CSV table of C-alpha atoms and ligand atoms in Angstrom, one decimal:
chain,number,residue,atom,x,y,z
A,7,UNK,CA,-86.7,27.4,110.8
A,8,UNK,CA,-83.3,29.1,111.0
A,9,UNK,CA,-80.4,27.3,109.2
A,10,UNK,CA,-77.9,25.6,111.5
A,11,UNK,CA,-75.0,25.5,109.0
A,12,UNK,CA,-73.5,29.0,109.4
A,13,UNK,CA,-73.9,28.9,113.2
A,14,UNK,CA,-72.3,25.5,113.5
A,15,UNK,CA,-69.4,26.7,111.3
A,16,UNK,CA,-69.1,29.7,113.7
A,17,UNK,CA,-69.0,27.4,116.7
A,18,UNK,CA,-66.3,25.3,115.1
A,19,UNK,CA,-64.2,28.4,114.6
A,20,UNK,CA,-64.5,29.6,118.1
A,21,UNK,CA,-61.4,28.5,120.2
A,22,UNK,CA,-62.4,29.3,123.7
A,23,UNK,CA,-64.4,26.6,125.4
A,24,UNK,CA,-66.6,28.9,127.5
A,25,UNK,CA,-67.4,31.2,124.6
A,26,UNK,CA,-68.3,28.2,122.4
A,27,UNK,CA,-70.6,26.9,125.2
A,28,UNK,CA,-72.4,30.3,125.6
A,29,UNK,CA,-72.9,30.8,121.8
A,30,UNK,CA,-74.1,27.1,121.5
A,31,UNK,CA,-76.7,27.5,124.3
A,32,UNK,CA,-77.9,30.9,122.9
A,33,UNK,CA,-78.3,29.2,119.5
A,34,UNK,CA,-80.3,26.3,121.0
A,35,UNK,CA,-82.6,28.8,123.0
A,36,UNK,CA,-83.1,30.9,119.8
A,37,UNK,CA,-84.1,27.8,117.8
A,38,UNK,CA,-86.5,26.8,120.6
A,39,UNK,CA,-88.2,30.2,120.8
A,40,UNK,CA,-88.4,30.5,117.0
A,41,UNK,CA,-90.1,27.1,116.9
A,42,UNK,CA,-92.7,28.0,119.5
A,43,UNK,CA,-93.5,31.3,117.6
A,44,UNK,CA,-94.2,29.5,114.3
A,45,UNK,CA,-97.8,28.6,113.3
A,46,UNK,CA,-99.5,26.6,116.0
A,47,UNK,CA,-100.8,23.7,114.0
A,48,UNK,CA,-97.6,21.8,114.1
A,49,UNK,CA,-97.4,19.3,116.9
A,50,UNK,CA,-95.4,20.2,119.9
A,51,UNK,CA,-93.5,16.8,119.9
A,52,UNK,CA,-92.1,17.6,116.4
A,53,UNK,CA,-90.9,21.0,117.6
A,54,UNK,CA,-89.2,19.3,120.6
A,55,UNK,CA,-87.6,16.8,118.2
A,56,UNK,CA,-86.4,19.5,116.0
A,57,UNK,CA,-84.8,21.5,118.9
A,58,UNK,CA,-83.2,18.3,120.3
A,59,UNK,CA,-81.6,17.4,117.0
A,60,UNK,CA,-80.3,20.9,116.8
A,61,UNK,CA,-78.9,20.7,120.4
A,62,UNK,CA,-77.3,17.3,119.6
A,63,UNK,CA,-75.5,18.8,116.5
A,64,UNK,CA,-74.4,21.8,118.6
A,65,UNK,CA,-73.1,19.4,121.3
A,66,UNK,CA,-71.1,17.4,118.8
A,67,UNK,CA,-69.4,20.6,117.6
A,68,UNK,CA,-68.8,21.7,121.2
A,69,UNK,CA,-67.1,18.4,122.0
A,70,UNK,CA,-65.2,17.8,118.8
A,71,UNK,CA,-62.0,19.9,119.4
A,72,UNK,CA,-61.6,18.6,123.0
A,73,UNK,CA,-61.7,14.9,122.2
A,74,UNK,CA,-58.1,14.9,121.0
A,75,UNK,CA,-56.9,11.3,120.2
A,76,UNK,CA,-53.4,10.5,121.6
A,77,UNK,CA,-51.1,7.6,120.6
A,78,UNK,CA,-51.8,4.5,122.8
A,79,UNK,CA,-50.3,4.7,126.3
A,80,UNK,CA,-49.6,1.8,128.5
A,81,UNK,CA,-50.9,1.8,132.0
A,82,UNK,CA,-48.1,1.7,134.7
A,83,UNK,CA,-48.8,1.3,138.4
A,84,UNK,CA,-47.7,4.2,140.7
A,85,UNK,CA,-44.7,2.1,141.6
A,86,UNK,CA,-43.4,1.6,138.1
A,87,UNK,CA,-44.4,5.0,136.7
A,88,UNK,CA,-41.6,7.5,136.7
A,89,UNK,CA,-41.6,11.3,136.5
A,90,UNK,CA,-39.1,12.0,133.7
A,91,UNK,CA,-37.7,15.2,132.5
A,92,UNK,CA,-36.3,15.5,129.0
A,93,UNK,CA,-34.3,18.7,128.3
A,94,UNK,CA,-34.3,19.4,124.6
A,95,UNK,CA,-37.4,17.1,124.3
A,96,UNK,CA,-38.9,19.2,121.5
A,97,UNK,CA,-35.9,18.4,119.3
A,98,UNK,CA,-35.3,15.6,116.8
A,99,UNK,CA,-34.0,12.9,119.2
A,100,UNK,CA,-35.9,14.3,122.3
A,101,UNK,CA,-39.3,14.1,120.7
A,102,UNK,CA,-38.9,10.5,119.7
A,103,UNK,CA,-37.7,9.8,123.2
A,104,UNK,CA,-40.8,11.6,124.4
A,105,UNK,CA,-43.0,9.3,122.3
A,106,UNK,CA,-41.3,6.2,123.7
A,107,UNK,CA,-41.5,7.2,127.4
A,108,UNK,CA,-45.1,8.5,127.0
A,109,UNK,CA,-46.2,5.3,125.3
A,110,UNK,CA,-44.5,3.3,128.0
A,111,UNK,CA,-46.7,5.0,130.5
A,112,UNK,CA,-44.4,7.4,132.2
A,113,UNK,CA,-45.0,11.1,133.1
A,114,UNK,CA,-42.9,13.2,130.8
A,115,UNK,CA,-41.9,16.8,131.2
A,116,UNK,CA,-40.3,18.3,128.2
A,117,UNK,CA,-38.1,21.5,128.8
A,118,UNK,CA,-37.0,23.3,125.7
A,119,UNK,CA,-36.2,26.8,124.6
A,120,UNK,CA,-37.1,26.0,121.0
A,121,UNK,CA,-33.8,27.1,119.6
A,122,UNK,CA,-33.8,24.2,117.2
A,123,UNK,CA,-36.7,22.3,118.6
A,124,UNK,CA,-40.4,22.8,117.5
A,125,UNK,CA,-43.7,22.5,119.3
A,126,UNK,CA,-44.9,20.6,116.3
A,127,UNK,CA,-42.6,17.7,117.2
A,128,UNK,CA,-44.6,17.1,120.4
A,129,UNK,CA,-47.9,18.6,119.8
A,130,UNK,CA,-49.6,15.2,119.6
A,131,UNK,CA,-49.1,15.0,123.4
A,132,UNK,CA,-50.2,18.4,124.4
A,133,UNK,CA,-53.1,18.2,126.7
A,134,UNK,CA,-52.4,14.5,127.8
A,135,UNK,CA,-52.4,14.2,131.6
A,136,UNK,CA,-49.0,12.5,131.6
A,137,UNK,CA,-47.4,15.2,129.6
A,138,UNK,CA,-46.1,18.7,130.3
A,139,UNK,CA,-44.2,21.1,128.0
A,140,UNK,CA,-42.2,23.9,129.6
A,141,UNK,CA,-40.6,26.7,127.6
A,142,UNK,CA,-37.4,27.1,129.6
A,143,UNK,CA,-33.7,27.6,128.9
A,144,UNK,CA,-31.5,25.2,130.8
A,145,UNK,CA,-28.9,27.9,131.3
A,146,UNK,CA,-31.4,29.2,134.0
A,147,UNK,CA,-32.0,26.9,137.0
A,148,UNK,CA,-35.0,24.8,137.1
A,149,UNK,CA,-37.0,23.6,140.2
A,150,UNK,CA,-39.1,20.5,139.5
A,151,UNK,CA,-39.6,17.1,141.1
A,152,UNK,CA,-38.4,14.2,138.9
A,153,UNK,CA,-37.0,10.7,139.1
A,154,UNK,CA,-35.0,10.7,135.9
A,155,UNK,CA,-33.4,13.4,133.7
A,156,UNK,CA,-32.5,12.9,130.1
A,157,UNK,CA,-30.3,15.9,129.4
A,158,UNK,CA,-30.4,16.4,125.6
A,159,UNK,CA,-30.7,20.2,125.5
A,160,UNK,CA,-27.9,21.4,123.1
A,161,UNK,CA,-27.8,22.3,119.4
A,162,UNK,CA,-26.4,19.2,117.6
A,163,UNK,CA,-25.7,19.9,113.9
A,164,UNK,CA,-22.7,22.1,112.9
A,165,UNK,CA,-24.7,25.0,111.4
A,166,UNK,CA,-26.8,25.2,114.6
A,167,UNK,CA,-24.0,24.8,117.2
A,168,UNK,CA,-21.7,27.3,115.3
A,169,UNK,CA,-24.4,29.8,114.9
A,170,UNK,CA,-23.8,31.1,118.5
A,171,UNK,CA,-20.8,29.4,119.9
A,172,UNK,CA,-20.9,31.2,123.3
A,173,UNK,CA,-24.5,30.1,123.7
A,174,UNK,CA,-23.6,26.5,122.8
A,175,UNK,CA,-20.9,26.6,125.5
A,176,UNK,CA,-23.2,28.0,128.1
A,177,UNK,CA,-25.9,25.4,127.3
A,178,UNK,CA,-23.4,22.5,127.5
A,179,UNK,CA,-21.6,23.9,130.7
A,180,UNK,CA,-24.0,26.1,132.8
A,181,UNK,CA,-27.0,24.1,131.5
A,182,UNK,CA,-25.4,20.8,132.5
A,183,UNK,CA,-24.4,22.2,135.9
A,184,UNK,CA,-28.0,23.3,136.5
A,185,UNK,CA,-29.3,19.9,135.5
A,186,UNK,CA,-26.8,18.1,137.7
A,187,UNK,CA,-27.7,20.5,140.6
A,188,UNK,CA,-31.4,19.5,140.1
A,189,UNK,CA,-30.5,15.8,139.9
A,190,UNK,CA,-28.6,16.1,143.3
A,191,UNK,CA,-31.4,18.1,144.9
A,192,UNK,CA,-34.2,15.7,144.0
A,193,UNK,CA,-32.1,12.4,144.0
A,194,UNK,CA,-32.7,11.9,140.3
A,195,UNK,CA,-30.6,9.9,137.9
A,196,UNK,CA,-29.2,11.9,135.0
A,197,UNK,CA,-28.4,10.7,131.5
A,198,UNK,CA,-26.2,13.0,129.4
A,199,UNK,CA,-26.5,13.0,125.6
A,200,UNK,CA,-22.9,13.3,124.8
A,201,UNK,CA,-21.5,12.8,121.3
A,202,UNK,CA,-18.9,10.9,119.2
A,203,UNK,CA,-17.5,14.4,118.7
A,204,UNK,CA,-15.6,14.0,122.0
A,205,UNK,CA,-13.3,11.8,120.0
A,206,UNK,CA,-12.6,14.8,117.7
A,207,UNK,CA,-10.8,13.9,114.5
A,208,UNK,CA,-9.9,10.4,115.8
A,209,UNK,CA,-6.6,8.6,115.3
A,210,UNK,CA,-8.0,5.2,116.1
A,211,UNK,CA,-10.8,3.3,114.2
A,212,UNK,CA,-13.3,2.3,115.3
A,213,UNK,CA,-13.5,4.4,118.4
A,214,UNK,CA,-14.1,2.7,121.7
A,215,UNK,CA,-15.0,4.3,124.9
A,216,UNK,CA,-11.4,4.2,126.3
A,217,UNK,CA,-10.1,6.4,123.5
A,218,UNK,CA,-9.5,10.0,124.9
A,219,UNK,CA,-10.0,11.8,121.7
A,220,UNK,CA,-8.2,14.2,119.4
A,221,UNK,CA,-9.9,17.6,119.7
A,222,UNK,CA,-8.6,21.0,118.7
A,223,UNK,CA,-9.7,23.2,121.7
A,224,UNK,CA,-9.8,26.4,119.8
A,225,UNK,CA,-11.3,25.2,116.4
A,226,UNK,CA,-14.6,26.2,115.1
A,227,UNK,CA,-16.2,23.0,116.5
A,228,UNK,CA,-14.7,23.4,119.9
A,229,UNK,CA,-17.7,25.1,121.4
A,230,UNK,CA,-19.6,21.8,120.8
A,231,UNK,CA,-16.9,19.2,121.2
A,232,UNK,CA,-15.2,20.8,124.3
A,233,UNK,CA,-18.6,21.7,125.7
A,234,UNK,CA,-19.6,18.1,125.7
A,235,UNK,CA,-16.3,17.0,127.0
A,236,UNK,CA,-16.6,19.3,130.0
A,237,UNK,CA,-20.2,18.2,130.4
A,238,UNK,CA,-19.0,14.6,130.8
A,239,UNK,CA,-16.3,15.9,133.3
A,240,UNK,CA,-19.1,17.6,135.3
A,241,UNK,CA,-21.2,14.4,135.4
A,242,UNK,CA,-18.3,12.4,136.9
A,243,UNK,CA,-17.4,15.2,139.4
A,244,UNK,CA,-21.1,15.1,140.6
A,245,UNK,CA,-21.1,11.4,140.7
A,246,UNK,CA,-17.8,11.2,142.8
A,247,UNK,CA,-18.3,14.2,145.0
A,248,UNK,CA,-22.1,14.2,145.5
A,249,UNK,CA,-23.1,10.7,144.7
A,250,UNK,CA,-25.4,11.7,141.8
A,251,UNK,CA,-26.2,8.7,139.6
A,252,UNK,CA,-25.1,9.5,136.0
A,253,UNK,CA,-25.2,7.8,132.7
A,254,UNK,CA,-23.3,9.1,129.6
A,255,UNK,CA,-24.3,8.1,126.1
A,256,UNK,CA,-21.8,9.0,123.3
A,257,UNK,CA,-24.1,9.3,120.4
A,258,UNK,CA,-23.0,8.8,116.8
A,259,UNK,CA,-24.7,10.2,113.8
A,260,UNK,CA,-28.4,9.6,113.8
A,261,UNK,CA,-31.1,10.2,111.2
A,262,UNK,CA,-34.9,9.9,110.9
A,263,UNK,CA,-38.1,11.8,110.7
A,264,UNK,CA,-38.1,15.3,112.5
A,265,UNK,CA,-34.4,15.9,111.9
A,266,UNK,CA,-33.8,19.4,110.7
A,267,UNK,CA,-34.3,20.3,107.1
A,268,UNK,CA,-31.1,22.5,107.4
A,269,UNK,CA,-29.3,19.9,109.4
A,270,UNK,CA,-26.4,20.1,107.0
A,271,UNK,CA,-25.4,16.5,107.3
A,272,UNK,CA,-25.1,14.2,104.4
A,273,UNK,CA,-28.3,12.1,104.8
A,274,UNK,CA,-30.6,15.2,105.0
A,275,UNK,CA,-28.6,17.0,102.3
A,276,UNK,CA,-28.8,14.1,99.9
A,277,UNK,CA,-32.6,13.5,100.6
A,278,UNK,CA,-33.4,17.1,100.1
A,279,UNK,CA,-31.4,17.5,96.9
A,280,UNK,CA,-32.9,14.3,95.4
A,281,UNK,CA,-36.4,15.3,96.3
A,282,UNK,CA,-35.9,18.8,94.7
A,283,UNK,CA,-34.3,17.4,91.6
A,284,UNK,CA,-31.0,19.1,92.4
A,285,UNK,CA,-27.6,17.5,92.0
A,286,UNK,CA,-26.4,15.4,94.9
A,287,UNK,CA,-23.1,17.0,95.9
A,288,UNK,CA,-20.3,14.6,96.8
A,289,UNK,CA,-17.1,16.1,98.0
A,290,UNK,CA,-14.0,14.2,96.7
A,291,UNK,CA,-14.4,10.8,95.1
A,292,UNK,CA,-17.1,9.7,97.5
A,293,UNK,CA,-15.0,6.8,99.0
A,294,UNK,CA,-15.1,8.2,102.6
A,295,UNK,CA,-17.2,6.1,104.8
A,296,UNK,CA,-19.9,7.1,107.3
A,297,UNK,CA,-22.2,5.1,109.6
A,298,UNK,CA,-25.8,6.3,110.6
A,299,UNK,CA,-28.2,4.9,113.0
A,300,UNK,CA,-31.9,5.2,112.8
A,301,UNK,CA,-33.5,7.3,115.6
A,302,UNK,CA,-35.6,4.5,117.1
A,303,UNK,CA,-32.5,2.4,117.6
A,304,UNK,CA,-30.9,5.3,119.5
A,305,UNK,CA,-33.9,5.9,121.6
A,306,UNK,CA,-34.0,2.3,122.7
A,307,UNK,CA,-30.3,2.5,123.5
A,308,UNK,CA,-30.9,5.6,125.7
A,309,UNK,CA,-33.6,4.0,127.6
A,310,UNK,CA,-31.6,0.8,128.1
A,311,UNK,CA,-28.6,2.8,129.3
A,312,UNK,CA,-30.7,5.0,131.7
A,313,UNK,CA,-32.2,1.9,133.3
A,314,UNK,CA,-28.9,0.0,133.5
A,315,UNK,CA,-26.2,0.1,136.1
A,316,UNK,CA,-23.6,1.2,133.7
A,317,UNK,CA,-22.2,4.5,134.9
A,318,UNK,CA,-19.2,4.8,132.5
A,319,UNK,CA,-19.6,6.3,129.0
A,320,UNK,CA,-21.3,4.0,126.3
A,321,UNK,CA,-21.1,4.5,122.5
A,322,UNK,CA,-24.5,4.4,120.8
A,323,UNK,CA,-24.3,4.2,117.0
A,324,UNK,CA,-24.6,1.9,114.0
A,325,UNK,CA,-21.3,0.4,113.0
A,326,UNK,CA,-22.5,-0.4,109.4
A,327,UNK,CA,-20.3,1.6,107.2
A,328,UNK,CA,-21.1,2.9,103.7
A,329,UNK,CA,-19.3,5.1,101.4
A,330,UNK,CA,-20.6,8.5,100.7
A,331,UNK,CA,-21.1,7.6,97.1
A,332,UNK,CA,-23.1,4.5,98.1
A,333,UNK,CA,-25.4,6.8,100.2
A,334,UNK,CA,-25.9,9.2,97.3
A,335,UNK,CA,-26.8,6.3,94.9
A,336,UNK,CA,-29.1,4.6,97.4
A,337,UNK,CA,-30.9,7.8,98.3
A,338,UNK,CA,-31.3,8.7,94.6
A,339,UNK,CA,-32.8,5.2,94.0
A,340,UNK,CA,-35.2,5.3,97.0
A,341,UNK,CA,-36.4,8.7,96.1
A,342,UNK,CA,-36.8,7.7,92.5
A,343,UNK,CA,-34.9,10.9,91.5
A,344,UNK,CA,-33.3,11.8,88.2
A,345,UNK,CA,-30.8,14.0,90.0
A,346,UNK,CA,-27.2,13.7,88.9
A,347,UNK,CA,-24.3,13.0,91.3
A,348,UNK,CA,-21.9,16.0,91.3
A,349,UNK,CA,-18.4,15.6,92.4
A,350,UNK,CA,-16.9,18.6,94.1
A,351,UNK,CA,-13.3,19.1,95.3
A,352,UNK,CA,-12.5,17.3,98.5
A,353,UNK,CA,-12.4,19.1,101.8
A,354,UNK,CA,-9.0,19.0,103.6
A,355,UNK,CA,-10.2,17.8,107.0
A,356,UNK,CA,-12.9,15.3,105.8
A,357,UNK,CA,-12.3,12.2,107.9
A,358,UNK,CA,-11.9,9.1,105.7
A,359,UNK,CA,-13.7,6.8,108.2
A,360,UNK,CA,-16.0,7.2,111.1
A,361,UNK,CA,-17.4,4.1,112.8
A,362,UNK,CA,-18.4,3.4,116.4
A,363,UNK,CA,-17.2,0.4,118.4
A,364,UNK,CA,-20.4,-0.7,120.2
A,365,UNK,CA,-19.1,-3.9,121.9
A,366,UNK,CA,-19.7,-2.3,125.2
A,367,UNK,CA,-23.3,-1.5,124.5
A,368,UNK,CA,-23.9,-5.0,123.2
A,369,UNK,CA,-22.2,-6.7,126.2
A,370,UNK,CA,-23.5,-4.5,129.0
A,371,UNK,CA,-26.9,-3.3,127.7
A,372,UNK,CA,-27.7,-6.1,125.3
A,373,UNK,CA,-28.3,-3.3,122.8
A,374,UNK,CA,-27.5,-3.1,119.1
A,375,UNK,CA,-29.1,-1.2,116.1
A,376,UNK,CA,-31.8,-3.3,114.4
A,377,UNK,CA,-33.4,-1.0,111.8
A,378,UNK,CA,-32.0,-1.7,108.3
A,379,UNK,CA,-30.6,1.3,106.5
A,380,UNK,CA,-33.2,1.3,103.6
A,381,UNK,CA,-36.1,1.0,105.9
A,382,UNK,CA,-34.9,4.0,108.0
A,383,UNK,CA,-34.1,6.0,104.8
A,384,UNK,CA,-37.6,5.4,103.4
A,385,UNK,CA,-39.1,6.7,106.6
A,386,UNK,CA,-36.9,9.8,106.5
A,387,UNK,CA,-37.6,10.4,102.8
A,388,UNK,CA,-41.4,10.1,103.5
A,389,UNK,CA,-41.0,12.7,106.3
A,390,UNK,CA,-38.9,15.1,104.2
A,391,UNK,CA,-41.4,14.8,101.3
A,392,UNK,CA,-44.2,15.8,103.6
A,393,UNK,CA,-42.1,18.7,105.1
A,394,UNK,CA,-41.3,20.0,101.6
A,395,UNK,CA,-45.0,20.0,100.9
A,396,UNK,CA,-45.8,21.7,104.2
A,397,UNK,CA,-43.1,24.3,103.6
A,398,UNK,CA,-44.2,24.9,100.0
A,399,UNK,CA,-47.7,25.7,101.3
A,400,UNK,CA,-46.0,28.2,103.6
A,401,UNK,CA,-44.0,29.6,100.7
A,402,UNK,CA,-40.6,28.5,102.1
A,403,UNK,CA,-38.3,26.0,100.4
A,404,UNK,CA,-35.3,25.2,102.5
A,405,UNK,CA,-32.0,24.5,100.8
A,406,UNK,CA,-29.3,22.2,102.4
A,407,UNK,CA,-26.6,24.2,104.0
A,408,UNK,CA,-22.9,23.3,103.8
A,409,UNK,CA,-22.1,20.9,106.7
A,410,UNK,CA,-19.0,22.3,108.3
A,411,UNK,CA,-16.6,25.1,107.4
A,412,UNK,CA,-13.0,24.8,107.9
A,413,UNK,CA,-10.5,26.9,105.9
A,414,UNK,CA,-13.6,28.0,103.9
A,415,UNK,CA,-14.5,24.5,102.6
A,416,UNK,CA,-17.3,22.2,103.4
A,417,UNK,CA,-17.0,18.6,104.5
A,418,UNK,CA,-19.2,15.6,105.0
A,419,UNK,CA,-20.5,14.8,108.5
B,517,NAD,N1,-28.6,13.8,116.2
B,517,NAD,C1,-27.4,13.3,116.3
B,517,NAD,O1,-26.9,12.7,115.3
B,517,NAD,C2,-26.6,13.5,117.5
B,517,NAD,C3,-25.3,12.9,117.6
B,517,NAD,C4,-24.6,13.1,118.7
B,517,NAD,C5,-25.1,13.7,119.8
B,517,NAD,N2,-26.4,14.2,119.8
B,517,NAD,C6,-26.9,14.9,121.0
B,517,NAD,O2,-28.2,14.5,121.2
B,517,NAD,C7,-29.0,15.6,121.7
B,517,NAD,C8,-30.2,15.9,120.9
B,517,NAD,O3,-29.8,16.1,119.5
B,517,NAD,P1,-30.8,16.4,118.3
B,517,NAD,O4,-30.3,15.8,117.2
B,517,NAD,O5,-32.2,16.0,118.8
B,517,NAD,O6,-30.7,18.0,118.2
B,517,NAD,P2,-31.9,19.0,118.2
B,517,NAD,O7,-31.3,20.4,117.8
B,517,NAD,O8,-33.0,18.5,117.3
B,517,NAD,O9,-32.4,19.0,119.7
B,517,NAD,C9,-31.8,19.8,120.7
B,517,NAD,C10,-33.0,20.4,121.5
B,517,NAD,O10,-32.4,21.2,122.6
B,517,NAD,C11,-33.1,22.4,122.6
B,517,NAD,N3,-32.2,23.3,123.2
B,517,NAD,C12,-31.0,23.8,122.8
B,517,NAD,N4,-30.5,24.6,123.7
B,517,NAD,C13,-31.3,24.7,124.7
B,517,NAD,C14,-31.2,25.5,126.0
B,517,NAD,N5,-30.3,26.3,126.3
B,517,NAD,N6,-32.3,25.2,126.8
B,517,NAD,C15,-33.3,24.4,126.5
B,517,NAD,N7,-33.4,23.7,125.3
B,517,NAD,C16,-32.4,23.9,124.4
B,517,NAD,C17,-33.4,22.7,121.2
B,517,NAD,O11,-34.4,23.7,121.0
B,517,NAD,C18,-33.8,21.4,120.6
B,517,NAD,O12,-35.2,21.1,120.8
B,517,NAD,C19,-28.0,16.8,121.7
B,517,NAD,O13,-27.5,17.0,123.1
B,517,NAD,C20,-26.9,16.4,120.8
B,517,NAD,O14,-25.6,16.9,121.2
B,517,NAD,C21,-27.1,14.1,118.6
């Protein structure tokens, strides 16, 4: 009797379904022939049983790669199920939003050019009947039938949006025009992922939605800040002139699993430094405050806003402020790291405070962040630890990059 082991391993290694089937059938036929040619005193039934067992083993190998398990998905009736487009859906926030909307039972199409997003972020949905992934740049027009558009496509962290400022501008301007044009054509509602950066270097604290901002239109961050400001302007022009339903979320700093290793912001920098046993670098005395929301809170806020009747801009962020030094000490403790905290000279334009005013979201959406900071940080640390292992296996250890450069100096974000 021929050994099944090597052939079953061969079947497992073959990727193409039809090829796998052919090799499997050829193998079963071979085993059957071989059995019949062997000495005739063995009973025919035992031969049949032997061939059947081989066939069952082959079938299980044939089936195994195609029985992918997906996270649980609710059933929604035709009436309640929406066709939802998420631009930038393979990125940090977009992939979590994809998870929520898929699990809620909607049909989700992710459009991404993979500039900062990764297929890995949404690979667990690939092949699901409600899910589609399209490699597309929003700077080019898109023709698709949808009910809602979450427009998130845009690099978000300073090193990424400063990498190619012209492309950042095109994505936020031409890309937003294209998505608004699509919304107008198909009668879809569009939610723009705007940012707290529209407030620039704010003169009021905390920032509420009525504040017009304080942005340098020709500074290094203008490609992003002004890009988002004009994207907001475009939304309201389409609303007033064409009757497109728009929602505008002004998102404040967000963290969680799937954020970029080289994001350059304080949470990811500190976690990476602590995990790699390097000093946690604090600029200035560390008394500046920052507020971070956990990604699941943001996703719930985005969905609540999209499905509300609030068309004016809404801040989504966590108002719980901590000093940079507190963040460093907490992350060091949660990682269990022996890293020291290193104080470097203070950056000139480092804001002393950043905090959202979320009274509008509370009042009109009934939304507020609920994930405690430590709980969120532990999830992010777990993710970064796994990512470092993954990267180490691929011989690449990322180092945190300086957050923002102005006059040649870094600053906290
Ligand atoms: N993460 C935050 O703290 C934060 C804060 C404020 C606002 N935002 C906004 O939220 C959105 C998502 O941010 P994120 O943190 O997930 O960033 P991210 O970089 O992880 O995701 C952005 C996604 O957009 C894609 N993309 C970029 N340019 C594109 C283009 N031209 N065409 C198609 N896809 C393109 C990227 O590949 C990526 O998948 C962004 O619009 C960002 O401005 C995020």
